[in-house]
Amino acid sequence: MNAITGAYDWLTTGANWQGEKGVWHRLAEHLYFSGVCLAVACLIALPLALYLGHIGKGGALAVNISNVGRAVPTLALLILLTLTPLGEHGDAPTLIALVLFAVPPLLTNAYLGMREVDRAVVEAARGMGMSGGQLFARVELPLAYPLIMTGIRSAGVQVVATATLAAMAGEGGLGRIITAGFNLQNTPQVVAGAVLVALLALLVEGVLVVAGRLFDPMRRSGGTAH
Amino acid sequence: MAEQNCLVTNDWICGEYLRTRSQELTDATLQHVGITLASVAIGLAVSLPLALLARRWRFLAGPILGVTTVLYSVPSLAMFSLLLPFFGLSVSLVVTGLVLYSLTVLVRNILAGLRAVPEEARDAAKGMGYGPLRLLWEVELPLALPALLAGVRITTVSTVALTTVGAIVDYGGLGTLILDGLDTTFKAQVLTASVLCVLLAVVADLLLLALQRWLTPWTRAHRIRTSRAARKAAVAKVAEPA
């Protein structure tokens, strides 16, 4: 396979890692987009979902929003945003699209996590005289934690993947190495870029899995189902 | 003349565009539908044996589910690009990428459906002298059908959306129009193709829902159970590859 040895050569050529179009710069752009957007999406979705889950309302909203999200093509939304006046503000379309795509998994998982908490446990905690706040912090949140983390992991991977597509709309990120390769008809560069992007996505997934285990509040007491 | 203007002024909504480019839109939609149908059909044909293997030999279940999940995390642009050396710029490249994405949801759902078949039903069929193949075809698969079709619905909707990324190799159906519209900053084309794409996903989902009800009339008595199963499936994986 010529393209594969070619991709290896491309990756091991120092010059491809340096400068404005180099791997390091693209990686930094990618991580900057992804990190900022995941944080913003968490700030929007988690408080809302946890509150709705606590009071037990808005379930239809939380579940349906993720079903709608599945039907909307990422690429289409990204390009639509790029053609609006927002497109003149550089990174804005990418940042907005990334936040929009990260919100549904966060919202749905956090809401369902709160609702799946065993009702008998909640009643027992109420019976012990816990206030709403205590119930939330000491019972519901720790029990909902695995699903909330699943949501953050899904959202994180989603954001990294979407940041790749931003390249097709002309923004930065690692995807640019792939689209530039296509434009130059340079297959080894396309494959090299794809390998980098795939590795990054898997790495992010792995890091989020490990982080989820490390911060699990139930870890010491024998672990959870997840 | 007034209608002609919307092409000149580059409006988002343009009747004149629909009229003059209907052929182009139809072709792109047909390509989109074709790619989606082929991907879901091949995905089903590949995931059914995988699910059966994972059920038959427990030690295979972990690796099969693990590998398909890893594939699921690979961004679509990278997935299509990684397949480039093997398929070149072709429609089989796009279909193969989409099939690889469909495996996670399909294998999980088929496996969950098969595992949920009541032991009594299996024993009764065996007692009646059913062989393994007939047992699978006439008892287990029909009982697993609701879970299987739930998987097919999720897969189809996300495949319709993901097909657009095939535009990078010129086989993205409506996605190709969307990407062209970006290059020429032709707003009506981008919006029309995007809306058609979402409509396609919604129509496909409704058709599959109708098929599901027609094929599994007995589940309507157990609505509560199936909706809980569907919710569980939604919990397991709510995000899609992008």
Coordinates of C-alpha atoms in Angstrom, one line a residue:
Chain A
M1 CA 0.0 0.0 0.0
N2 CA 1.7 3.1 -1.3
A3 CA -0.6 5.5 0.5
I4 CA 0.2 3.9 3.9
T5 CA 4.0 4.1 3.6
G6 CA 3.5 7.5 2.1
A7 CA 1.4 8.5 5.2
Y8 CA 4.2 7.2 7.4
D9 CA 6.7 9.3 5.5
W10 CA 4.5 12.4 5.8
L11 CA 4.1 11.9 9.5
T12 CA 7.8 11.5 10.1
T13 CA 8.8 14.6 8.1
G14 CA 9.6 17.3 10.6
A15 CA 8.5 20.1 8.3
N16 CA 4.9 18.9 8.3
W17 CA 4.7 19.5 12.0
Q18 CA 6.0 23.1 11.9
G19 CA 4.4 26.4 11.0
E20 CA 0.9 27.8 10.4
K21 CA -0.3 24.7 8.6
G22 CA 1.7 22.2 10.6
V23 CA 0.4 19.5 12.8
W24 CA 1.2 21.2 16.1
H25 CA -0.7 24.4 15.2
R26 CA -3.7 22.5 13.8
L27 CA -3.7 20.3 17.0
A28 CA -3.7 23.4 19.2
E29 CA -6.6 24.9 17.2
H30 CA -8.5 21.6 17.5
L31 CA -8.0 21.3 21.2
Y32 CA -8.9 25.0 21.7
F33 CA -12.1 24.7 19.8
S34 CA -13.1 21.5 21.5
G35 CA -12.1 22.5 25.0
V36 CA -13.9 25.8 25.0
C37 CA -17.0 24.4 23.4
L38 CA -17.3 21.4 25.7
A39 CA -16.9 23.7 28.8
V40 CA -19.6 26.1 27.5
A41 CA -21.9 23.3 26.6
C42 CA -21.5 21.8 30.1
L43 CA -22.3 25.2 31.6
I44 CA -25.5 25.4 29.6
A45 CA -26.8 21.9 29.7
L46 CA -25.8 20.4 33.0
P47 CA -27.4 22.9 35.4
L48 CA -30.6 22.8 33.4
A49 CA -30.7 19.0 33.1
L50 CA -29.9 18.4 36.7
Y51 CA -32.5 20.9 37.9
L52 CA -35.2 19.4 35.5
G53 CA -34.2 15.9 36.7
H54 CA -34.4 17.0 40.4
I55 CA -37.9 18.5 40.0
G56 CA -38.9 15.7 37.6
K57 CA -40.2 17.9 34.8
G58 CA -39.2 18.4 31.1
G59 CA -38.4 14.8 30.3
A60 CA -39.9 15.0 26.9
L61 CA -37.7 18.0 26.1
A62 CA -34.5 16.3 27.3
V63 CA -35.2 13.1 25.4
N64 CA -36.5 14.6 22.2
I65 CA -33.7 17.1 21.8
S66 CA -31.2 14.3 21.3
N67 CA -33.5 12.6 18.8
V68 CA -33.8 15.8 16.8
G69 CA -30.0 16.3 17.1
R70 CA -29.5 12.9 15.4
A71 CA -31.4 13.9 12.3
V72 CA -29.6 17.2 11.7
P73 CA -26.5 16.7 9.6
T74 CA -23.5 18.3 11.3
L75 CA -22.0 19.4 8.0
A76 CA -25.2 21.1 6.9
L77 CA -25.5 23.1 10.1
L78 CA -21.9 24.1 10.0
I79 CA -22.1 25.4 6.4
L80 CA -25.4 27.1 7.0
L81 CA -23.8 29.0 9.9
T82 CA -20.8 29.9 7.8
L83 CA -23.0 31.5 5.2
T84 CA -24.9 33.6 7.8
P85 CA -23.5 37.0 8.9
L86 CA -21.8 35.0 11.7
G87 CA -19.5 33.6 9.1
E88 CA -17.7 36.9 8.9
H89 CA -16.6 36.5 12.5
G90 CA -14.0 33.8 11.9
D91 CA -14.4 31.0 14.4
A92 CA -18.0 31.9 15.5
P93 CA -19.8 29.3 13.2
T94 CA -17.5 26.5 14.4
L95 CA -17.8 27.4 18.1
I96 CA -21.6 27.7 17.9
A97 CA -22.0 24.4 15.9
L98 CA -19.8 22.6 18.4
V99 CA -21.8 23.8 21.4
L100 CA -25.1 22.9 19.7
F101 CA -23.8 19.4 19.0
A102 CA -22.5 18.9 22.5
V103 CA -25.7 20.0 24.3
P104 CA -28.0 17.1 23.4
P105 CA -26.0 14.2 24.9
L106 CA -25.2 16.2 28.0
L107 CA -28.8 17.2 28.5
T108 CA -30.3 13.7 27.9
N109 CA -27.8 11.7 29.9
A110 CA -27.8 14.0 32.9
Y111 CA -31.6 14.2 32.9
L112 CA -32.1 10.4 32.6
G113 CA -29.4 9.8 35.1
M114 CA -31.3 11.9 37.7
R115 CA -34.6 10.2 36.8
E116 CA -33.2 6.7 36.9
V117 CA -32.2 7.1 40.5
D118 CA -34.2 4.5 42.5
R119 CA -37.4 6.2 43.7
A120 CA -37.3 4.0 46.9
V121 CA -33.9 5.5 47.7
V122 CA -35.2 9.0 47.2
E123 CA -38.2 8.4 49.3
A124 CA -36.1 6.9 52.1
A125 CA -33.8 10.0 52.0
R126 CA -36.9 12.2 52.2
G127 CA -38.1 10.1 55.1
M128 CA -34.8 10.7 56.9
G129 CA -35.6 14.4 56.7
M130 CA -33.2 15.5 54.0
S131 CA -34.0 18.8 52.4
G132 CA -34.3 19.2 48.6
G133 CA -30.7 20.5 48.4
Q134 CA -29.3 17.7 50.6
L135 CA -31.2 15.1 48.6
F136 CA -29.7 16.5 45.4
A137 CA -26.2 16.7 46.6
R138 CA -25.9 13.5 48.7
V139 CA -28.3 11.1 46.9
E140 CA -29.3 12.0 43.4
L141 CA -26.0 13.5 42.1
P142 CA -23.8 10.6 43.2
L143 CA -26.2 8.0 41.9
A144 CA -26.7 9.9 38.6
Y145 CA -22.9 10.3 38.2
P146 CA -22.2 7.4 35.8
L147 CA -24.8 8.5 33.3
I148 CA -23.7 12.1 33.6
M149 CA -20.2 11.1 32.8
T150 CA -21.4 9.0 29.9
G151 CA -23.0 12.1 28.5
I152 CA -19.8 14.1 29.0
R153 CA -17.8 11.4 27.2
S154 CA -20.3 11.3 24.3
A155 CA -20.3 15.1 24.1
G156 CA -16.5 15.2 24.2
V157 CA -16.1 12.7 21.4
Q158 CA -18.8 14.5 19.4
V159 CA -17.1 17.8 19.8
V160 CA -13.7 16.5 18.6
A161 CA -15.4 14.9 15.6
T162 CA -17.3 18.0 14.7
A163 CA -14.2 20.1 15.0
T164 CA -12.8 17.9 12.3
L165 CA -15.7 18.7 10.0
A166 CA -15.1 22.4 10.6
A167 CA -12.3 22.0 8.1
M168 CA -14.8 21.4 5.3
A169 CA -16.4 24.8 6.1
G170 CA -13.0 26.4 5.9
E171 CA -12.1 26.7 9.6
G172 CA -9.0 25.4 11.3
G173 CA -8.3 22.3 13.2
L174 CA -6.8 18.9 12.4
G175 CA -9.4 18.3 9.7
R176 CA -7.6 20.9 7.6
I177 CA -4.7 18.5 7.0
I178 CA -7.2 16.1 5.5
T179 CA -9.1 18.7 3.3
A180 CA -5.8 20.3 2.2
G181 CA -4.6 16.8 1.2
F182 CA -7.8 16.4 -0.9
N183 CA -7.2 19.7 -2.6
L184 CA -3.6 18.9 -3.4
Q185 CA -4.6 15.4 -4.4
N186 CA -2.0 14.2 -2.0
T187 CA -3.4 10.8 -0.7
P188 CA -0.6 10.2 1.8
Q189 CA -1.3 13.5 3.5
V190 CA -5.1 12.7 3.6
V191 CA -4.3 9.3 5.3
A192 CA -1.8 10.9 7.6
G193 CA -4.3 13.5 8.7
A194 CA -7.0 10.9 9.2
V195 CA -4.7 8.8 11.4
L196 CA -4.0 11.8 13.5
V197 CA -7.7 12.7 13.9
A198 CA -8.7 9.1 14.6
L199 CA -6.0 8.8 17.3
L200 CA -7.0 12.1 18.9
A201 CA -10.7 11.0 19.0
L202 CA -9.7 7.7 20.6
L203 CA -7.3 9.4 23.0
V204 CA -10.0 11.9 24.1
E205 CA -12.5 9.0 24.6
G206 CA -9.9 7.1 26.7
V207 CA -8.9 10.2 28.8
L208 CA -12.6 10.9 29.6
V209 CA -13.2 7.2 30.5
V210 CA -10.3 7.3 32.9
A211 CA -11.3 10.7 34.3
G212 CA -14.8 9.4 34.9
R213 CA -13.5 6.5 36.9
L214 CA -11.1 8.6 38.9
F215 CA -13.7 11.1 40.0
D216 CA -16.4 8.6 40.7
P217 CA -17.9 9.5 44.1
M218 CA -19.0 5.9 44.6
R219 CA -15.5 4.4 43.8
R220 CA -14.5 3.7 47.4
S221 CA -17.8 2.1 48.4
G222 CA -17.5 -0.7 45.9
G223 CA -18.1 1.0 42.6
T224 CA -21.2 1.3 40.4
A225 CA -22.7 -0.6 37.6
H226 CA -20.6 1.3 35.1
Chain B
M1 CA -38.8 38.9 -13.3
A2 CA -39.5 39.4 -9.7
E3 CA -38.9 35.7 -9.1
Q4 CA -35.7 35.7 -11.2
N5 CA -34.4 38.2 -8.6
C6 CA -34.0 35.7 -5.8
L7 CA -31.3 33.9 -7.7
V8 CA -29.5 37.2 -8.3
T9 CA -29.9 38.6 -4.8
N10 CA -28.9 35.2 -3.4
D11 CA -31.8 34.7 -1.0
W12 CA -32.1 31.8 1.4
I13 CA -35.5 30.8 0.1
C14 CA -35.9 30.8 -3.7
G15 CA -38.7 29.3 -5.7
E16 CA -36.9 29.9 -8.9
Y17 CA -34.0 27.7 -7.7
L18 CA -36.4 24.8 -7.0
R19 CA -37.9 25.2 -10.4
T20 CA -34.7 25.5 -12.5
R21 CA -32.6 23.0 -10.5
S22 CA -35.2 20.3 -9.8
Q23 CA -33.3 17.7 -11.8
E24 CA -30.1 18.3 -9.8
L25 CA -32.0 18.1 -6.5
T26 CA -33.8 14.9 -7.5
D27 CA -30.5 13.3 -8.6
A28 CA -28.8 14.2 -5.3
T29 CA -31.8 13.0 -3.2
L30 CA -31.8 9.7 -5.1
Q31 CA -28.1 9.3 -4.6
H32 CA -28.6 10.1 -0.9
V33 CA -31.4 7.5 -0.5
G34 CA -29.4 4.9 -2.4
I35 CA -26.3 5.3 -0.3
T36 CA -28.4 5.2 2.9
L37 CA -30.4 2.1 1.8
A38 CA -27.2 0.2 0.7
S39 CA -25.4 1.1 4.0
V40 CA -28.2 0.1 6.3
A41 CA -28.9 -3.2 4.3
I42 CA -25.2 -4.2 4.3
G43 CA -24.9 -3.1 7.9
L44 CA -27.8 -5.4 8.9
A45 CA -26.3 -8.3 6.8
V46 CA -22.9 -7.9 8.6
S47 CA -24.2 -7.3 12.1
L48 CA -26.7 -10.2 12.3
P49 CA -23.9 -12.9 12.0
L50 CA -21.7 -10.8 14.4
A51 CA -24.5 -10.7 17.0
L52 CA -25.1 -14.4 16.6
L53 CA -21.4 -15.1 17.0
A54 CA -21.3 -12.9 20.1
R55 CA -24.3 -14.7 21.6
R56 CA -23.0 -18.2 20.8
W57 CA -19.5 -17.7 22.2
R58 CA -19.4 -15.3 25.1
F59 CA -15.7 -14.7 24.8
L60 CA -16.3 -13.1 21.4
A61 CA -18.9 -10.7 22.7
G62 CA -16.3 -8.4 24.3
P63 CA -14.0 -8.0 21.3
I64 CA -16.9 -7.6 18.8
L65 CA -18.6 -4.9 20.9
G66 CA -15.3 -3.3 21.7
V67 CA -14.1 -3.0 18.1
T68 CA -17.4 -1.7 16.8
T69 CA -17.4 0.9 19.6
V70 CA -13.9 2.0 18.8
L71 CA -14.9 2.4 15.1
Y72 CA -17.8 4.5 16.3
S73 CA -15.5 7.1 17.9
V74 CA -13.6 7.8 14.7
P75 CA -14.7 11.1 13.2
S76 CA -16.5 10.6 9.8
L77 CA -14.1 12.8 7.8
A78 CA -11.2 10.6 9.1
M79 CA -13.1 7.4 8.5
F80 CA -13.8 8.2 4.9
S81 CA -10.2 9.4 4.4
L82 CA -8.7 6.3 6.0
L83 CA -10.6 4.1 3.6
L84 CA -9.4 6.2 0.6
P85 CA -6.3 4.0 -0.1
F86 CA -8.5 0.9 -0.3
F87 CA -11.4 2.2 -2.4
G88 CA -10.3 5.3 -4.1
L89 CA -12.8 8.1 -4.8
S90 CA -15.8 5.9 -5.1
V91 CA -19.3 5.3 -3.7
S92 CA -18.2 2.1 -2.1
L93 CA -15.9 4.1 0.1
V94 CA -18.8 6.1 1.5
V95 CA -21.0 3.0 1.9
T96 CA -18.2 1.1 3.7
G97 CA -17.6 4.0 6.1
L98 CA -21.3 4.2 6.9
V99 CA -21.6 0.4 7.3
L100 CA -18.7 0.5 9.9
Y101 CA -20.6 3.1 11.8
S102 CA -23.9 1.2 11.7
L103 CA -22.4 -1.9 13.4
T104 CA -22.3 -0.6 17.0
V105 CA -25.9 0.2 17.3
L106 CA -27.2 -2.8 15.2
V107 CA -25.0 -5.5 16.9
R108 CA -26.0 -4.1 20.3
N109 CA -29.6 -4.0 19.6
I110 CA -29.8 -7.4 17.9
L111 CA -27.8 -9.0 20.8
A112 CA -30.1 -7.4 23.4
G113 CA -33.2 -8.6 21.5
L114 CA -31.9 -12.2 21.2
R115 CA -30.8 -12.3 24.8
A116 CA -34.3 -11.1 25.9
V117 CA -36.1 -14.0 24.2
P118 CA -37.7 -15.9 27.1
E119 CA -36.2 -19.2 27.9
E120 CA -39.7 -20.8 28.0
A121 CA -40.3 -19.8 24.4
R122 CA -37.0 -21.4 23.4
D123 CA -37.7 -24.6 25.4
A124 CA -41.2 -24.9 24.0
A125 CA -39.9 -24.7 20.5
K126 CA -37.2 -27.2 21.1
G127 CA -39.8 -29.5 22.7
M128 CA -41.8 -29.2 19.5
G129 CA -38.8 -30.5 17.6
Y130 CA -37.5 -27.2 16.2
G131 CA -33.9 -27.4 15.0
P132 CA -31.5 -24.6 15.7
L133 CA -32.0 -22.8 12.4
R134 CA -35.8 -23.0 12.5
L135 CA -35.7 -21.9 16.2
L136 CA -33.7 -18.9 15.2
W137 CA -35.8 -18.0 12.2
E138 CA -39.3 -18.7 13.5
V139 CA -39.0 -18.0 17.2
E140 CA -36.0 -16.0 18.2
L141 CA -35.7 -13.5 15.4
P142 CA -39.4 -12.5 15.5
L143 CA -39.2 -12.0 19.2
A144 CA -36.0 -9.9 18.8
L145 CA -37.6 -7.9 16.0
P146 CA -38.7 -4.9 18.1
A147 CA -35.2 -4.3 19.4
L148 CA -33.7 -5.0 16.0
L149 CA -36.0 -2.5 14.3
A150 CA -35.3 0.1 17.0
G151 CA -31.6 -0.3 16.1
V152 CA -32.4 0.0 12.4
R153 CA -34.3 3.3 13.0
I154 CA -31.5 4.9 15.0
T155 CA -29.0 3.7 12.4
T156 CA -31.0 5.0 9.4
V157 CA -31.5 8.4 10.8
S158 CA -27.9 8.9 11.6
T159 CA -26.8 7.4 8.3
V160 CA -28.9 9.9 6.4
A161 CA -27.1 12.7 8.3
L162 CA -23.7 11.2 8.0
T163 CA -24.0 10.5 4.2
T164 CA -23.5 14.3 3.7
V165 CA -19.9 14.0 4.7
G166 CA -19.4 11.8 1.7
A167 CA -19.3 15.1 -0.2
I168 CA -15.6 15.1 0.5
V169 CA -15.2 12.4 -2.2
D170 CA -18.2 13.7 -4.3
Y171 CA -20.6 10.9 -3.2
G172 CA -22.5 12.7 -0.5
G173 CA -25.9 13.0 -2.1
L174 CA -27.4 16.2 -0.8
G175 CA -24.2 16.8 1.1
T176 CA -22.4 17.4 -2.2
L177 CA -24.9 20.1 -3.1
I178 CA -24.4 21.6 0.4
L179 CA -20.6 21.7 0.0
D180 CA -20.9 23.1 -3.6
G181 CA -23.2 25.8 -2.2
L182 CA -20.5 26.8 0.2
D183 CA -17.9 27.2 -2.5
T184 CA -20.3 29.4 -4.6
T185 CA -21.9 31.0 -1.5
F186 CA -25.2 30.0 -3.0
K187 CA -27.5 30.2 0.0
A188 CA -30.7 28.8 -1.5
Q189 CA -28.9 25.6 -2.5
V190 CA -27.4 25.1 0.9
L191 CA -30.7 25.7 2.8
T192 CA -32.8 23.6 0.4
A193 CA -30.4 20.6 0.4
S194 CA -30.1 20.8 4.2
V195 CA -33.9 20.9 4.7
L196 CA -34.4 18.0 2.3
C197 CA -31.8 16.0 4.2
V198 CA -33.6 16.5 7.5
L199 CA -37.0 15.7 5.8
L200 CA -35.4 12.5 4.4
A201 CA -34.4 11.4 7.9
V202 CA -37.9 12.2 9.3
V203 CA -39.7 10.3 6.5
A204 CA -37.4 7.3 6.8
D205 CA -38.0 7.2 10.6
L206 CA -41.8 7.3 10.1
L207 CA -41.7 4.6 7.4
L208 CA -39.6 2.4 9.7
L209 CA -42.0 3.0 12.6
A210 CA -44.9 2.0 10.4
L211 CA -43.0 -1.1 9.3
Q212 CA -42.2 -1.9 12.9
R213 CA -45.9 -1.7 13.9
W214 CA -47.0 -3.8 10.9
L215 CA -44.4 -6.5 11.5
T216 CA -44.8 -6.7 15.3
P217 CA -48.5 -6.3 16.1
W218 CA -48.2 -8.2 19.4
T219 CA -45.9 -5.5 20.9
R220 CA -48.7 -3.0 21.1
A221 CA -50.0 -4.9 24.2
H222 CA -46.6 -4.4 25.8
R223 CA -46.0 -0.8 24.9
I224 CA -44.6 0.0 28.3
R225 CA -41.9 -2.7 28.1
T226 CA -40.8 -1.7 24.6
S227 CA -40.7 2.0 25.4
R228 CA -38.5 1.2 28.4
A229 CA -36.2 -0.8 26.3
A230 CA -36.0 2.0 23.8
R231 CA -35.2 4.5 26.5
K232 CA -32.4 2.2 27.8
A233 CA -31.0 2.1 24.3
A234 CA -31.1 5.8 24.1
V235 CA -29.3 6.0 27.4
A236 CA -26.6 3.7 26.2
K237 CA -25.5 5.9 23.3
V238 CA -27.2 9.2 22.6
A239 CA -24.4 10.8 20.7
E240 CA -23.7 10.2 17.1
P241 CA -20.4 10.2 15.1
A242 CA -20.0 13.5 13.3

